[in-house]
C-alpha atoms as one frame of an Amber mdcrd trajectory, in Angstrom:
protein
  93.656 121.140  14.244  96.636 122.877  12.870  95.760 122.707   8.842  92.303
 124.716  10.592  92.445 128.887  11.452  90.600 128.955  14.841  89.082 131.805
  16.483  88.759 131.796  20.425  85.432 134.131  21.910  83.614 134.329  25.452
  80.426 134.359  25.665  79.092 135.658  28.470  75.481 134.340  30.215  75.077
 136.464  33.657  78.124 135.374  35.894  79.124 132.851  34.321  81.435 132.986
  31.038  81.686 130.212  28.420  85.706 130.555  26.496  85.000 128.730  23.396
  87.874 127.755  20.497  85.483 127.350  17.070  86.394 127.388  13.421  87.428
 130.894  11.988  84.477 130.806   9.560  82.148 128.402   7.872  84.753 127.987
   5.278  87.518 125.926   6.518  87.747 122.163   5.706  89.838 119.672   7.034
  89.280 115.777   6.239  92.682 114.447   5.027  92.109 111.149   5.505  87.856
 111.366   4.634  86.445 110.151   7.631  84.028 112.646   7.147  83.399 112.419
   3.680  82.125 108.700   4.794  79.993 109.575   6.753  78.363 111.911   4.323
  79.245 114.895   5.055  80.194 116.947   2.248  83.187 119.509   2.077  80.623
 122.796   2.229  78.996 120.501   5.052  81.834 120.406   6.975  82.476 123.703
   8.751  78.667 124.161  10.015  79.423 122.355  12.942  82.548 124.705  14.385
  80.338 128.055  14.173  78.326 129.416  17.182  74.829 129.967  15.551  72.363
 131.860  16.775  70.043 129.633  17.174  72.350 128.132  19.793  72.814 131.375
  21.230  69.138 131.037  22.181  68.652 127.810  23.501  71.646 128.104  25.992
  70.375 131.668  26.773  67.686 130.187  27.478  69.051 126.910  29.431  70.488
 129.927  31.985  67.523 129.874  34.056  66.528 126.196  33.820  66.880 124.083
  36.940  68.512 120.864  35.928  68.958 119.633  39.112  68.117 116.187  39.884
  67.713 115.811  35.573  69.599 113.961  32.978  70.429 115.954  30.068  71.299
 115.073  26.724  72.228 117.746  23.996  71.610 116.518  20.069  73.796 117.805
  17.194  75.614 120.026  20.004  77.842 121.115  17.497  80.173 123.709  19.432
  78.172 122.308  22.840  78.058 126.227  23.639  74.703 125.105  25.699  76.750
 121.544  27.326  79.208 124.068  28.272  77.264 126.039  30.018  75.319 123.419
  31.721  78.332 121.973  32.816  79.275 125.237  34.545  76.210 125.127  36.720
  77.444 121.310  37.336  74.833 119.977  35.727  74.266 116.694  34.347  74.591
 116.754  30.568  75.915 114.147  27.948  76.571 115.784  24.250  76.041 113.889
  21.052  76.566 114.914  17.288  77.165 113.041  14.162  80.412 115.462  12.946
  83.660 112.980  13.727  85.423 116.657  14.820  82.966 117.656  17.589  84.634
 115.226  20.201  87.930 116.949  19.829  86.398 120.561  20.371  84.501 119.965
  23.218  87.486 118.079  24.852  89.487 121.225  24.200  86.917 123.711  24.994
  85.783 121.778  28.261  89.922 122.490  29.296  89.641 125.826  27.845  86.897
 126.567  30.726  88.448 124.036  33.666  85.488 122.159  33.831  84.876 118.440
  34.358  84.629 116.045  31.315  81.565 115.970  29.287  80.073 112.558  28.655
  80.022 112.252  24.552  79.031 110.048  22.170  79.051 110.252  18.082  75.453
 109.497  16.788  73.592 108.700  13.772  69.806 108.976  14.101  69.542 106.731
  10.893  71.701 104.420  12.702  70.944 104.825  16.069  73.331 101.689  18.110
  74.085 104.354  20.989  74.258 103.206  24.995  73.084 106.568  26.099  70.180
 105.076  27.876  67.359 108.071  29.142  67.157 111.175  29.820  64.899 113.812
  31.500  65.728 116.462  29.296  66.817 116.602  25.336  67.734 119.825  23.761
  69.022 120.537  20.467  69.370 123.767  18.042  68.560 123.784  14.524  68.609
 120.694  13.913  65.664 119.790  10.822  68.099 121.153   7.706  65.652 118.307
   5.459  62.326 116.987   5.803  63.440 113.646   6.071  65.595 114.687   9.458
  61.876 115.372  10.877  61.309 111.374  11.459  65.128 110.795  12.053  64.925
 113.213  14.863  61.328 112.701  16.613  62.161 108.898  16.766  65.681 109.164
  18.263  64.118 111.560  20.674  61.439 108.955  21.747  64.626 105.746  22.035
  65.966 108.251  24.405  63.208 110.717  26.544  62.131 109.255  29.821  58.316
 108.318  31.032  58.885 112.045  31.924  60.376 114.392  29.957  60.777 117.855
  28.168  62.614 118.351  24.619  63.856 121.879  24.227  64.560 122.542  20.682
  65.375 125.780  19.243  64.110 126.333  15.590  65.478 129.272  13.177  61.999
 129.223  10.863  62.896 126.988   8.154  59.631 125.370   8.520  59.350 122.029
   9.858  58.646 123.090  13.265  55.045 121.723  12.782  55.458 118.480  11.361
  57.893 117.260  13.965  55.367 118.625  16.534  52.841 116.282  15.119  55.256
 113.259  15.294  56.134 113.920  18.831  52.302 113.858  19.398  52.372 110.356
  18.677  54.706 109.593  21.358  52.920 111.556  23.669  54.539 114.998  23.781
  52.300 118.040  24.300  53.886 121.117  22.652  54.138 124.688  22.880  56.072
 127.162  20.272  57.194 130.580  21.472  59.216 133.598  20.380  62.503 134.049
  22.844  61.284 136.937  24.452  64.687 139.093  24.880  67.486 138.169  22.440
  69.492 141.608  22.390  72.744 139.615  22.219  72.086 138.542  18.948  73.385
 140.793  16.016  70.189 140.660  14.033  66.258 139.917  15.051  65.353 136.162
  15.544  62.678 134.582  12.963  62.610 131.339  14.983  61.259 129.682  17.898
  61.553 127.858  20.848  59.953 124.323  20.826  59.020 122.933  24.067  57.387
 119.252  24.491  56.152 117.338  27.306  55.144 113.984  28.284  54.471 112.455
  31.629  54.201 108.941  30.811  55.115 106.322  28.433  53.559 106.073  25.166
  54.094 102.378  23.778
């Protein structure tokens, strides 16, 4: 990490305070030996990942008040993992994916940063999907549809992954494809509802977005 500038911030949710190590800003770049390029991911690409959105702001504001216990979690394109962080605080069970081949190494060192117990992770690729994460009870995510084609990507991984019973938590900024991966999860049998956050005074500007919330109690072949 030392060719990156880092900034370190706490975030606080109620009691409980999340120390986080993230890039400075969305323009530092760091892929020497272009692993990343590889993969894809292109050099103005690159930084998204190491910036606390808002968007993620919202869904681990959010994932306060949830009662996990008793649940399987999984977190998709956690990026920072501000929300795995905080789930892991309230010793929850949560496993963190993302496709970025620098994620790993920031949540390891943010996880220390807040002297909490290791967070299961694993490096994904929807397109691609050979994981061994198994089920879960609960899948959130933040901004995750940048393209239409992620739409597909994303409602399919979600259904290789959601158990006979389960609720997807995604938060989405407005950039309008909120609808079309509701109607895919329809298909696996997730009922849907879209809502504004309904306080989000810790953000520096208003939010456009929305949370997504799907359901299912059953499997849908």
């Amino acid at each position: 990490m030392t060719a990156l500038r880092l900034s370190y911030q706490t975030v606080e949710f109620g009691e409980i305070d999340v120390h986080l190590c993230t890039l400075r800003n969305n323009q530092e770049f760091d892929d020497p030996t272009g692993i990343a390029e590889k993969l894809g991911i292109s050099s103005a690409n690159w930084p998204i990942f190491g910036i606390v959105w808002p968007s993620s702001l919202v869904l681990a504001n959010y994932m306060l008040d949830y009662k996990t216990e008793g649940k399987r979690i999984l977190e998709i394109g956690c990026g920072m993992a501000l929300s795995s962080l905080l789930l892991n605080a309230k010793n929850a069970d949560i496993t963190a994916t993302d496709y970025h081949p620098e994620v790993e190494q920031f949540l390891n060192r943010n996880t220390q940063l807040n002297n909490g117990k290791s967070i299961a992770f694993e490096r994904v690729d929807w397109a691609n999907d050979t994981s061994k994460l198994g089920l879960f009870d609960v899948i959130i995510g933040s901004d995750l549809l940048y393209e239409d084609q992620h739409v597909q990507l994303l409602a399919y991984f979600i259904k290789n992954h959601a158990s006979a019973k389960c609720d997807v938590i995604i938060v989405d900024p407005g950039r309008g494809r909120k609808n079309k991966l509701t109607v895919k999860l329809a298909e696996f049998g997730f009922i849907s509802s879209h809502f504004k956050p309904i306080h989000t005074d810790y953000l520096a500007l208003p939010f456009k977005g929305y949370i997504l919330v799907f359901s299912r109690n059953n499997v849908i072949a």
